[in-house]
Tab-separated table of C-alpha atoms and ligand atoms in Angstrom:
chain	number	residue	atom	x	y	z
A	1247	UNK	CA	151.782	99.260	62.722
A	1248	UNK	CA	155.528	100.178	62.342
A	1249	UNK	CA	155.940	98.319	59.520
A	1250	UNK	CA	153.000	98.979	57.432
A	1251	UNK	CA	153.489	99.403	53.840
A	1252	UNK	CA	156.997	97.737	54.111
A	1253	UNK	CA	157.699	94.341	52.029
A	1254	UNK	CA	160.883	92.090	53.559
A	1255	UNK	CA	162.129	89.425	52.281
A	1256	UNK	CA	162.376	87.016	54.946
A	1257	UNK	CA	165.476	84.352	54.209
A	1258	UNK	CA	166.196	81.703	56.270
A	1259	UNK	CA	169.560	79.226	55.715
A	1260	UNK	CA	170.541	76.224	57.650
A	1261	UNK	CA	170.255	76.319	61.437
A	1262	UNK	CA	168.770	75.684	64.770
A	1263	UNK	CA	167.413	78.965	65.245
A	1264	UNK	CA	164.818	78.814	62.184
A	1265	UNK	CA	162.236	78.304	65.434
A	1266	UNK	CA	162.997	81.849	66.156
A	1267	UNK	CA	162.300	83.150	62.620
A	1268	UNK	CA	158.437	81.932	63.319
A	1269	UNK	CA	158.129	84.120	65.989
A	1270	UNK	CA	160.124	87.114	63.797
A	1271	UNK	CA	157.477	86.586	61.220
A	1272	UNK	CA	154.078	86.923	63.456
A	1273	UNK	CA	156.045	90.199	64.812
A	1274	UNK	CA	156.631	91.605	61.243
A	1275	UNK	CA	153.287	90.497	60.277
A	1276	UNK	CA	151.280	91.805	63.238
A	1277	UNK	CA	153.859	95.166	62.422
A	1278	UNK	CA	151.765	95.274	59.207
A	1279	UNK	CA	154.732	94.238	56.922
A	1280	UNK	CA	154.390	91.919	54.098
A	1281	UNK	CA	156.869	89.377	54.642
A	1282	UNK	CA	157.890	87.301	51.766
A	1283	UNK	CA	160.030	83.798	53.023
A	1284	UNK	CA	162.432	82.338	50.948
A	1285	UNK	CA	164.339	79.176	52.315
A	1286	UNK	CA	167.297	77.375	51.417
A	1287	UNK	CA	167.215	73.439	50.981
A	1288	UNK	CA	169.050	73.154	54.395
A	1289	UNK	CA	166.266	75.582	56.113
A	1290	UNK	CA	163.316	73.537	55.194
A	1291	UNK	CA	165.400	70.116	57.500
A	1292	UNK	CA	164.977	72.885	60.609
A	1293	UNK	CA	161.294	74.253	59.571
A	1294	UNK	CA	158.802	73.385	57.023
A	1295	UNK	CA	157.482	75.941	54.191
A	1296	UNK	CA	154.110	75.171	55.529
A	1297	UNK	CA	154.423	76.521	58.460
A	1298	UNK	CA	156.711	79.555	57.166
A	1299	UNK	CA	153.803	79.880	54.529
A	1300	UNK	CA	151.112	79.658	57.076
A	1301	UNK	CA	152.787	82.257	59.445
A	1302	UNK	CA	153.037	84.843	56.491
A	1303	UNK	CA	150.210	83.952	54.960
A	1304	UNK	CA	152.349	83.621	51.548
A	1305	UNK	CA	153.858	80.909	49.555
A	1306	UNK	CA	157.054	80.069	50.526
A	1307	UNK	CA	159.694	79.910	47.792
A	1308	UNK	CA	162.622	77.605	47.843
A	1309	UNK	CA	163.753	76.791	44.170
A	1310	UNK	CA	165.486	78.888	41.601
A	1311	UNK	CA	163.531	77.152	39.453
A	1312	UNK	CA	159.894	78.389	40.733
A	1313	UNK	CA	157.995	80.198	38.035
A	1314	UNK	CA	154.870	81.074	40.165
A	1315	UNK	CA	155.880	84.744	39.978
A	1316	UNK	CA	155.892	87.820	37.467
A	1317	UNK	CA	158.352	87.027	34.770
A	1318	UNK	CA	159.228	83.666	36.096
A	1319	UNK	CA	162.146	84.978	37.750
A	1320	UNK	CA	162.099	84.470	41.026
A	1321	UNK	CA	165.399	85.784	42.305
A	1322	UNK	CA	164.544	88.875	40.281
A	1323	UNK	CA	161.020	89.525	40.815
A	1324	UNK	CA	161.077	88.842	44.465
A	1325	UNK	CA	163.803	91.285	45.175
A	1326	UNK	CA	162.545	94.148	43.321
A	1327	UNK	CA	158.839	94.300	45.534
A	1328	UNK	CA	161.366	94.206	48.753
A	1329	UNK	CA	162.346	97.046	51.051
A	1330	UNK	CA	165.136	94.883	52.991
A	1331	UNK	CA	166.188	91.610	52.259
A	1332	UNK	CA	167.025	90.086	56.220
A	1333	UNK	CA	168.895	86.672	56.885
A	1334	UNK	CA	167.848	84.670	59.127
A	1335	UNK	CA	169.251	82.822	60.570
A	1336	UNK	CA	172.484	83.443	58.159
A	1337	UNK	CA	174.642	80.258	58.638
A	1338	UNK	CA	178.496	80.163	57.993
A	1339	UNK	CA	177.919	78.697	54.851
A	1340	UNK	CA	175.765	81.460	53.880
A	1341	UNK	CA	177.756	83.981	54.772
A	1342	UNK	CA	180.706	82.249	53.211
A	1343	UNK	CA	178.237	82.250	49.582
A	1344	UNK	CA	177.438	85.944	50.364
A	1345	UNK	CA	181.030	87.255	50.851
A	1346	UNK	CA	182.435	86.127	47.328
A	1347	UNK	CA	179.442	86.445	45.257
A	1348	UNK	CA	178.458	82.821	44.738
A	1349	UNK	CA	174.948	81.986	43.883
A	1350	UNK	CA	174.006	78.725	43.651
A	1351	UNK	CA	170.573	78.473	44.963
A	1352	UNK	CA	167.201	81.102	44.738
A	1353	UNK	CA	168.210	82.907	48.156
A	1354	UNK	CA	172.174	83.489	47.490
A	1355	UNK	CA	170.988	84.211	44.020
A	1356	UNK	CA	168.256	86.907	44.949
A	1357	UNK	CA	170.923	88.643	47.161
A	1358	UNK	CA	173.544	88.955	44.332
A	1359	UNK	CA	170.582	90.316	42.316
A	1360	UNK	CA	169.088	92.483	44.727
A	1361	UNK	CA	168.540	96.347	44.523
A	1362	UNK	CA	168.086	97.132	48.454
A	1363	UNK	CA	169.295	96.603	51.741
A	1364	UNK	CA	170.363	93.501	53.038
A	1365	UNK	CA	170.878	92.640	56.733
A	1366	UNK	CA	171.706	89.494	58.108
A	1367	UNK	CA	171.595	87.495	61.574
A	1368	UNK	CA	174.635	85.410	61.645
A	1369	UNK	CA	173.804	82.354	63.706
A	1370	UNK	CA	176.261	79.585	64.232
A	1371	UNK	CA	178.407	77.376	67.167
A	1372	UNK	CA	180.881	79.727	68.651
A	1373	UNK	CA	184.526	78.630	66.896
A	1374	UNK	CA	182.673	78.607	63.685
A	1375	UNK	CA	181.655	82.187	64.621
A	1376	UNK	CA	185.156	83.529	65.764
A	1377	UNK	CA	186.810	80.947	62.489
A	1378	UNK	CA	189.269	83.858	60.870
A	1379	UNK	CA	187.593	82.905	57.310
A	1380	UNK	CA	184.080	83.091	59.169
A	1381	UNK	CA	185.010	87.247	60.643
A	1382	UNK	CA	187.026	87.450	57.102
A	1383	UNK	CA	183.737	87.304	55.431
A	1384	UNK	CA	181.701	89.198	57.631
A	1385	UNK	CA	184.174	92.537	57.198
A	1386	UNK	CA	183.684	91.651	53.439
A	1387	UNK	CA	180.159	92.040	53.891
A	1388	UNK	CA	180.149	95.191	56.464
A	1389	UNK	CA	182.211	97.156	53.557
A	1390	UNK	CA	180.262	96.265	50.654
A	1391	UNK	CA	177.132	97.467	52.942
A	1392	UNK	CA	175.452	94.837	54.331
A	1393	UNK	CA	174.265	95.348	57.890
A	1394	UNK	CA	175.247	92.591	60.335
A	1395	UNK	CA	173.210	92.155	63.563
A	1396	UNK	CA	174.025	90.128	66.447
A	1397	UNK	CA	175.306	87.728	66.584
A	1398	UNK	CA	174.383	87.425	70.376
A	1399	UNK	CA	176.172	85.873	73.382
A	1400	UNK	CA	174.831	82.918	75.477
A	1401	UNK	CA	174.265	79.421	75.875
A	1402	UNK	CA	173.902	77.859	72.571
A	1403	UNK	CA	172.001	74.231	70.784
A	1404	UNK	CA	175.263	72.305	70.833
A	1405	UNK	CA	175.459	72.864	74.794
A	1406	UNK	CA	178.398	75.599	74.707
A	1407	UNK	CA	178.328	78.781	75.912
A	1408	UNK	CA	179.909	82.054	73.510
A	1409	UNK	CA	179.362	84.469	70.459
A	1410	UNK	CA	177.290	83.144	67.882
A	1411	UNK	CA	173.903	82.697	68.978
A	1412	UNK	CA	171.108	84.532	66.943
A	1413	UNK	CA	169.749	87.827	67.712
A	1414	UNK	CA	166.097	86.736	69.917
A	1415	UNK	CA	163.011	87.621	67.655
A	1416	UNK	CA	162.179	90.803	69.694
A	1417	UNK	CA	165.556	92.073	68.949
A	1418	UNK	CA	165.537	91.243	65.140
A	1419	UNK	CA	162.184	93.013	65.168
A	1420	UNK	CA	163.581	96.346	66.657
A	1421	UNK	CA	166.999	96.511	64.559
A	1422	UNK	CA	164.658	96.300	61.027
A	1423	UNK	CA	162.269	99.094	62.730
A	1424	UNK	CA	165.424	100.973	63.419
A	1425	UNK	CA	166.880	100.154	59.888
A	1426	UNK	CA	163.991	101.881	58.368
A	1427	UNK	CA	164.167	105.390	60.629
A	1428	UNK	CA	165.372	107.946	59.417
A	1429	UNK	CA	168.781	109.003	61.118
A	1430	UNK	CA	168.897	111.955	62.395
A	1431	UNK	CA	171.565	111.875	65.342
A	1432	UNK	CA	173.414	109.975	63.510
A	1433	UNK	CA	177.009	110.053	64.993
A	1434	UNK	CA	175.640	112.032	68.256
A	1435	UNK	CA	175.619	110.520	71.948
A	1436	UNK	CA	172.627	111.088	74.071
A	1437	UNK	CA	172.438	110.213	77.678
A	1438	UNK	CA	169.036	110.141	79.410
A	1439	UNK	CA	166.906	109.539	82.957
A	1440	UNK	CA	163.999	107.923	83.426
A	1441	UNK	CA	161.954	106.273	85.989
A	1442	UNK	CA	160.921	107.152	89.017
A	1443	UNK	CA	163.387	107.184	92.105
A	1444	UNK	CA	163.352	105.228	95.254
A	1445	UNK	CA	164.228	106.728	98.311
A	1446	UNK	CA	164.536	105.093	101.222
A	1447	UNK	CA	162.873	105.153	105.044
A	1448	UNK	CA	164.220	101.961	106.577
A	1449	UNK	CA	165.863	98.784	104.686
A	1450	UNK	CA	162.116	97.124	103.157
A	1451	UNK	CA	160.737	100.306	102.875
A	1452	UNK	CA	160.469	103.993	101.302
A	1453	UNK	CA	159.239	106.575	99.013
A	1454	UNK	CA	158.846	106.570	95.191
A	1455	UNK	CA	156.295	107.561	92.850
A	1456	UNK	CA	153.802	106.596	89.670
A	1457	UNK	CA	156.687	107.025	87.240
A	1458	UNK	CA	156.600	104.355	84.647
A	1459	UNK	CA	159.568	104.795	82.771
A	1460	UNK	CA	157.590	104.924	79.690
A	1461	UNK	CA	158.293	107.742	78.161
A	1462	UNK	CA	161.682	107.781	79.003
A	1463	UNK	CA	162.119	103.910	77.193
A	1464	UNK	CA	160.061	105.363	74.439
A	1465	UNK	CA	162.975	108.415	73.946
A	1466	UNK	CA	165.990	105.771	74.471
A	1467	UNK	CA	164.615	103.652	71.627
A	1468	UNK	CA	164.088	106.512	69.329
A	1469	UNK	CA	166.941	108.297	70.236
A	1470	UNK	CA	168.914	104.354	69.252
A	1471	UNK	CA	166.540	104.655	65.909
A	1472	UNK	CA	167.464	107.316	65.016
A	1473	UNK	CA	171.623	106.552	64.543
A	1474	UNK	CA	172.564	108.021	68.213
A	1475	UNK	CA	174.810	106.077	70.992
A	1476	UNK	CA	172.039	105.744	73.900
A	1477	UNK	CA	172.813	105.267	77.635
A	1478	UNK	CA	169.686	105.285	79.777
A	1479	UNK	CA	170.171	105.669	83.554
A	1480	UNK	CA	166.916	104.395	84.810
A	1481	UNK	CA	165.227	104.286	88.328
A	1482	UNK	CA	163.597	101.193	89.364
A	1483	UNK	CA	161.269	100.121	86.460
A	1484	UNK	CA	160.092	96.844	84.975
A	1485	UNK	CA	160.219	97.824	81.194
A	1486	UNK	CA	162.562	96.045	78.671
A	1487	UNK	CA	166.073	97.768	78.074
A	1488	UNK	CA	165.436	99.214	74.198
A	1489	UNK	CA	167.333	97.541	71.786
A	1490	UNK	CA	171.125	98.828	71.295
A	1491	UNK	CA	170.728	101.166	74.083
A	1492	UNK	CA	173.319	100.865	77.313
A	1493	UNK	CA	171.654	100.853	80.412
A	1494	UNK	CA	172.487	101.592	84.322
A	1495	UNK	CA	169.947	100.720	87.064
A	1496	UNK	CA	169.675	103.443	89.835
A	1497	UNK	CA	167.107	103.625	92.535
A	1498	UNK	CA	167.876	107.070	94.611
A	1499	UNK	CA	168.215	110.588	93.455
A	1500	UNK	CA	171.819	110.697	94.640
A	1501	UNK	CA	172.474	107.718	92.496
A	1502	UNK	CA	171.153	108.854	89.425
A	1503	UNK	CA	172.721	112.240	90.047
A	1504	UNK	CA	176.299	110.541	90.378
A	1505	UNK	CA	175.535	108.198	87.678
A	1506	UNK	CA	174.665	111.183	85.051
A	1507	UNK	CA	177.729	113.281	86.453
A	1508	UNK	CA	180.053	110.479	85.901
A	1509	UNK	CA	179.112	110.247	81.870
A	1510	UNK	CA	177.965	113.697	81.132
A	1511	UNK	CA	181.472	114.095	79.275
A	1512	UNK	CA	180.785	114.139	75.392
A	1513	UNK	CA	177.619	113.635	75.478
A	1514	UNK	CA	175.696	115.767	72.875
A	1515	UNK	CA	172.226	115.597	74.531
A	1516	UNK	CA	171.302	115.158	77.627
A	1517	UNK	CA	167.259	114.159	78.145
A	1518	UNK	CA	165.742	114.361	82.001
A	1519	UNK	CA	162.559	112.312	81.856
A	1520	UNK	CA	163.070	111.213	85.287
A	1521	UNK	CA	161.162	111.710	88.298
A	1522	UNK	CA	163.526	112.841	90.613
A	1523	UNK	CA	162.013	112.809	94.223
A	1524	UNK	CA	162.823	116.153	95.302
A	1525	UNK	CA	163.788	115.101	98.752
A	1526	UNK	CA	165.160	112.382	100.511
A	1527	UNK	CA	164.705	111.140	104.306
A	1528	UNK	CA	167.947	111.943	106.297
A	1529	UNK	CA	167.081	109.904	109.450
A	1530	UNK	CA	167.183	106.532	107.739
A	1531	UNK	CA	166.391	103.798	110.385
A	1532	UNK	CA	169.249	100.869	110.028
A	1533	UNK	CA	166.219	98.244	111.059
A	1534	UNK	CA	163.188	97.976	109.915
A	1535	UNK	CA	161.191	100.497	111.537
A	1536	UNK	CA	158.428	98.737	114.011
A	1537	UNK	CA	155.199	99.510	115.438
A	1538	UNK	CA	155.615	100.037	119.191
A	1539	UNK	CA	151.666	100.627	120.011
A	1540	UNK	CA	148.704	101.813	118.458
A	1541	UNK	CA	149.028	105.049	118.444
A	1542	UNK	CA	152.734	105.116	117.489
A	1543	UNK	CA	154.100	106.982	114.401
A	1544	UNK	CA	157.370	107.439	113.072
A	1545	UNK	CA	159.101	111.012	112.745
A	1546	UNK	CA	161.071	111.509	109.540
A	1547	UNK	CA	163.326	114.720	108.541
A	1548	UNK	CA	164.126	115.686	105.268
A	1549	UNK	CA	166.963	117.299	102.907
A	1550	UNK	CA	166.496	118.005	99.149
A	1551	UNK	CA	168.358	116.058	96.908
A	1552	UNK	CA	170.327	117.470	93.771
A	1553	UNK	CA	168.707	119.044	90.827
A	1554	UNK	CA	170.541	116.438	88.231
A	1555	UNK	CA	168.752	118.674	85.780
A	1556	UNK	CA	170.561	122.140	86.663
A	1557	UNK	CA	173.311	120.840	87.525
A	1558	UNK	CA	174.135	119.309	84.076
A	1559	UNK	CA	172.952	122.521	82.372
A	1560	UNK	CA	175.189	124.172	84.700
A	1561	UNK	CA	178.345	122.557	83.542
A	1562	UNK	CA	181.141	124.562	81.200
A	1563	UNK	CA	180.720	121.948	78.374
A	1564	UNK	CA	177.054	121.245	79.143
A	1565	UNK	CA	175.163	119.223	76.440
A	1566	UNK	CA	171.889	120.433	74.995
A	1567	UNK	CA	169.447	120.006	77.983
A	1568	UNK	CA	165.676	118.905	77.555
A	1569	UNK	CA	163.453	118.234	80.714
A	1570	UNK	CA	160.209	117.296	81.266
A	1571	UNK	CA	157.432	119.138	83.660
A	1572	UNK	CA	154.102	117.423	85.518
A	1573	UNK	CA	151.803	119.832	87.259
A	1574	UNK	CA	148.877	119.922	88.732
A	1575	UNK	CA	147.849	123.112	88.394
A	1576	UNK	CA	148.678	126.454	85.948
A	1577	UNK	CA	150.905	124.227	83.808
A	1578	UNK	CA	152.058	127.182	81.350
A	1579	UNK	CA	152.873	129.254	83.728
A	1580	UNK	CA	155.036	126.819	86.248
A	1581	UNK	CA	156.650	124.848	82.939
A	1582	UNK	CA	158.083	128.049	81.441
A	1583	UNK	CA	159.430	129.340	85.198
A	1584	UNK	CA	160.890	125.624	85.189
A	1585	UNK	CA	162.950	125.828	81.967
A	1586	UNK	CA	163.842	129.308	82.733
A	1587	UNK	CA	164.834	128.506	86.538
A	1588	UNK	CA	167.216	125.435	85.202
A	1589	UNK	CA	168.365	127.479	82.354
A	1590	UNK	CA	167.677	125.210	79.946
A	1591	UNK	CA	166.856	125.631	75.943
A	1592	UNK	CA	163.700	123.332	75.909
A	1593	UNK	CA	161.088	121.799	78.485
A	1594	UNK	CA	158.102	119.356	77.434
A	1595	UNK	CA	155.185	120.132	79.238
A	1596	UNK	CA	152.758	117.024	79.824
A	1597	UNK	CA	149.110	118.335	79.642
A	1598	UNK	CA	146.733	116.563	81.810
A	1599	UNK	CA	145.971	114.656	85.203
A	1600	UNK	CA	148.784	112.488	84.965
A	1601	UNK	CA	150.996	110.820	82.242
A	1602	UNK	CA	152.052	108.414	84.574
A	1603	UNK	CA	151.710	104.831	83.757
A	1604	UNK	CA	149.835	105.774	80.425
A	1605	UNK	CA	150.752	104.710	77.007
A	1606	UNK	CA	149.808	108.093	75.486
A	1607	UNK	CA	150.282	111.813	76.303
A	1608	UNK	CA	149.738	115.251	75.172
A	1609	UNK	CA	152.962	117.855	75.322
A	1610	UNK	CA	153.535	121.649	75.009
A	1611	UNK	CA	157.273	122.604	74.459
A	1612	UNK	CA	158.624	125.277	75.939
A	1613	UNK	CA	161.828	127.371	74.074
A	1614	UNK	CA	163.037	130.959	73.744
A	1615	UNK	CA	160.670	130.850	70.713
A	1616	UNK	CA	157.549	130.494	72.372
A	1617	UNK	CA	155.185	127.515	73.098
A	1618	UNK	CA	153.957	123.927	70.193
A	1619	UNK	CA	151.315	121.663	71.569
A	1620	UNK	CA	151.510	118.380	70.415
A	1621	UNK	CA	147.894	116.432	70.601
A	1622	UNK	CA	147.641	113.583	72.528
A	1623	UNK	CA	149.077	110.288	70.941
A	1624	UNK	CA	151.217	107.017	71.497
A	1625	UNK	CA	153.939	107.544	73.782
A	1626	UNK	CA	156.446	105.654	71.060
A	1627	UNK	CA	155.072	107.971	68.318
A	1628	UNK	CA	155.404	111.256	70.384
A	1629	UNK	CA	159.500	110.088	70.874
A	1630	UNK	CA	159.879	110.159	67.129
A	1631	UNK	CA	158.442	113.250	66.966
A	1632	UNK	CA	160.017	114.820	70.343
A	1633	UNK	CA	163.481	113.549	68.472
A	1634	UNK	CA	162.990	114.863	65.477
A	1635	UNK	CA	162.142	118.383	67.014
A	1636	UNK	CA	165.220	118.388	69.409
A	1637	UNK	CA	167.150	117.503	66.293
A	1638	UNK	CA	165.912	120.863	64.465
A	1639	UNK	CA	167.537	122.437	67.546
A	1640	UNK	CA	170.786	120.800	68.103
A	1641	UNK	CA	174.248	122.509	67.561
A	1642	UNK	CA	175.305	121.182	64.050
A	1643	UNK	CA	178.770	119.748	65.307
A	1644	UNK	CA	178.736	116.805	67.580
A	1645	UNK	CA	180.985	116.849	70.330
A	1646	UNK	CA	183.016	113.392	69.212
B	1910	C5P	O1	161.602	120.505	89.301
B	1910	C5P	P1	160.867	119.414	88.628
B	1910	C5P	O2	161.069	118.095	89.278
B	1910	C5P	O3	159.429	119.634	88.377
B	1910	C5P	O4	161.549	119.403	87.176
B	1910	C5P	C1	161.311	118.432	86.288
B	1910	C5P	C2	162.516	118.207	85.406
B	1910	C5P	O5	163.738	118.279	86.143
B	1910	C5P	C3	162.517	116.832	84.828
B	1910	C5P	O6	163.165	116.886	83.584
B	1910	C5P	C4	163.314	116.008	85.827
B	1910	C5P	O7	163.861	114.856	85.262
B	1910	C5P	C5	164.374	117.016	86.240
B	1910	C5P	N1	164.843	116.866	87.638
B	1910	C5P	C6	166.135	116.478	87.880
B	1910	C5P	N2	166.593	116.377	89.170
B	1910	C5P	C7	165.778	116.652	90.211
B	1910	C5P	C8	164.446	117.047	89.971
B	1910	C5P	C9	164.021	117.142	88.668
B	1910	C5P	O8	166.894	116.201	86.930
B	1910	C5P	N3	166.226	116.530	91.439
């Protein structure tokens, strides 16, 4: 339901990846928008309106010329129900139209006539894509404030391989949630663990725990949503990489504590979601450890790894510091020892058996101030509203 109550204008030009804007439009659709699809003449040779029509369950216009709406002004009255116009796939051409004002057909016209945000999703063959009239065109269109997303890099239709293919539907779908979120750390940079961590007994085996990642992923998107520069350093996980965000792949507690001391510099925030196993086996075996006889067990020892945590808010130049606390038992009483032992300005508090694994969760924070409960909800709706309380506590200059 991230969309509900939005309109967008879906437009699609000339190109291959029309395919992909089916899927973009069951993903906006199922988001609750109402998506509205206007094609170009060269669109409808990749995709039909029928099946554009069937997949938004809305006529599909294509002709300047169409008088099924309001006035009879299609590129008028279309544009004025939208809250974002998005192209795509936008083809050279398009772009071409777009950067000098020319409107010769309903889409290019509804653009020029528009009254709210436009993004496109260039999508072309690689040298028309890196063509100095082609990148001439697209600064035209960054500074008179059109948003540009993608174009991706990969294999592409015409068998080579480069810049120019178009954004994948999942990705489309989070840049036009993000477009529409407010942005509050807007111009900040935000590092942040998640995960669980991974230590290990022998080379196959070792010790991790229920850690999903979850709410971690949820913070890095909504952290990227709301205008920051994300870099999540995650322990082993199988969730999606949030769009826009910058991600490293750890698996011990010594890695992620060498990977968050390496780019700590000038970072604004810095958000420990993690798990962190607090100790690791010193006696790793170099072979797989084997069962001799029955009654056989193996003897580990063990030293504690770093507190990532306190160490970060330890630093000279530390950023503001947020971690999170899972207990089993007394939970106000251990969380605010926590945040006071780290010496850190806020701690979130998961209430309950265990978060782990679980798309929802109830919080209490923990500051100077006091204590705010937070009822149980969506873990991706608790991010945006964990964000927009660590904003209301941030230093007003960034660090940049
Ligand atoms: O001490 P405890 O593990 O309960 O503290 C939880 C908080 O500290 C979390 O934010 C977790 O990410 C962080 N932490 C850490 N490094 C550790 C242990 C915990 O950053 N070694």
């Amino acid at each position: 339901m991230e969309l509900a109550g939005k309109t967008i204008i879906l437009g699609l030009t000339g190109g291959i990846s029309c395919y992909k804007s089916a899927e973009l439009t069951r993903l906006l659709t199922k988001a609750s928008a109402s998506v509205q699809v206007v094609m170009t003449d060269s669109a409808t040779q990749f995709i039909t309106p029928l099946t554009m029509q069937a997949l938004s369950g809305r006529p599909v216009f294509t002709s300047q010329w169409d008088t099924r709406i309001g006035n009879n002004m299609a590129h008028i009255d279309l544009s004025r129900k939208a809250d974002a116009i998005l192209i795509a796939p936008a083809s050279t051409n398009f772009i071409a139209k777009l950067a000098n004002g020319l409107c010769d057909d309903l889409l290019s016209t509804l653009c020029i006539a528009r009254d709210g945000p436009l993004l496109i999703a260039p999508a072309m063959n690689l040298q028309m894509w890196s063509h100095p009239a082609t990148q001439r065109n697209v600064s035209q269109l960054r500074s008179d404030g059109v948003s540009i997303i993608g174009p991706a890099n990969g294999a592409q239709a015409c068998g080579e391989i480069g810049d120019g293919r178009m954004l994948e539907p999942e990705d489309l779908y989070e840049a036009l949630v993000g477009f529409f979120q407010q942005k509050l750390l807007s111009g900040r940079r935000v590092l942040l663990t998640a995960g669980p961590t991974f230590e290990p007994i022998d080379p196959v085996r070792g010790l991790t725990n229920l850690s999903s990642g979850k709410m971690g992923f949820a913070l890095a998107r909504a952290a990227q949503q709301a205008g920051a520069e994300v870099h999540l350093i995650s322990g082993p996980s199988a969730l999606a990489t949030p769009y826009g965000v910058k991600r490293s792949d750890v698996q011990t507690a010594q890695q992620m504590y060498d990977c968050a001391m390496e780019n700590v510099g000038n970072q604004d925030l810095f958000i420990a979601v993690a798990a962190v196993s607090d100790w690791r086996v010193s006696n790793i075996a170099r072979h797989k450890i084997k069962k001799k006889h029955d009654t056989d067990v193996p003897q580990f020892s063990f030293v504690q790894n770093p507190d990532i945590l306190a160490s970060i808010a330890a630093l000279p130049q530390a950023p503001f510091c947020i971690g999170f606390a899972a207990e089993s038992d007394d939970l106000e009483k251990h969380a605010d020892a926590k945040r006071r032992r780290k010496k850190i300005p806020l701690l979130v508090a998961n209430l309950g058996p265990t978060t782990f694994g679980q798309d929802n969760n109830e919080v209490i924070l923990f500051d100077d101030t006091g204590q705010q409960h937070f009822a149980r909800t969506d873990k991706v709706t608790l991010a945006r509203l964990l964000i927009a309380e660590i904003t209301k506590r941030l230093p007003t200059q960034s660090k940049k």
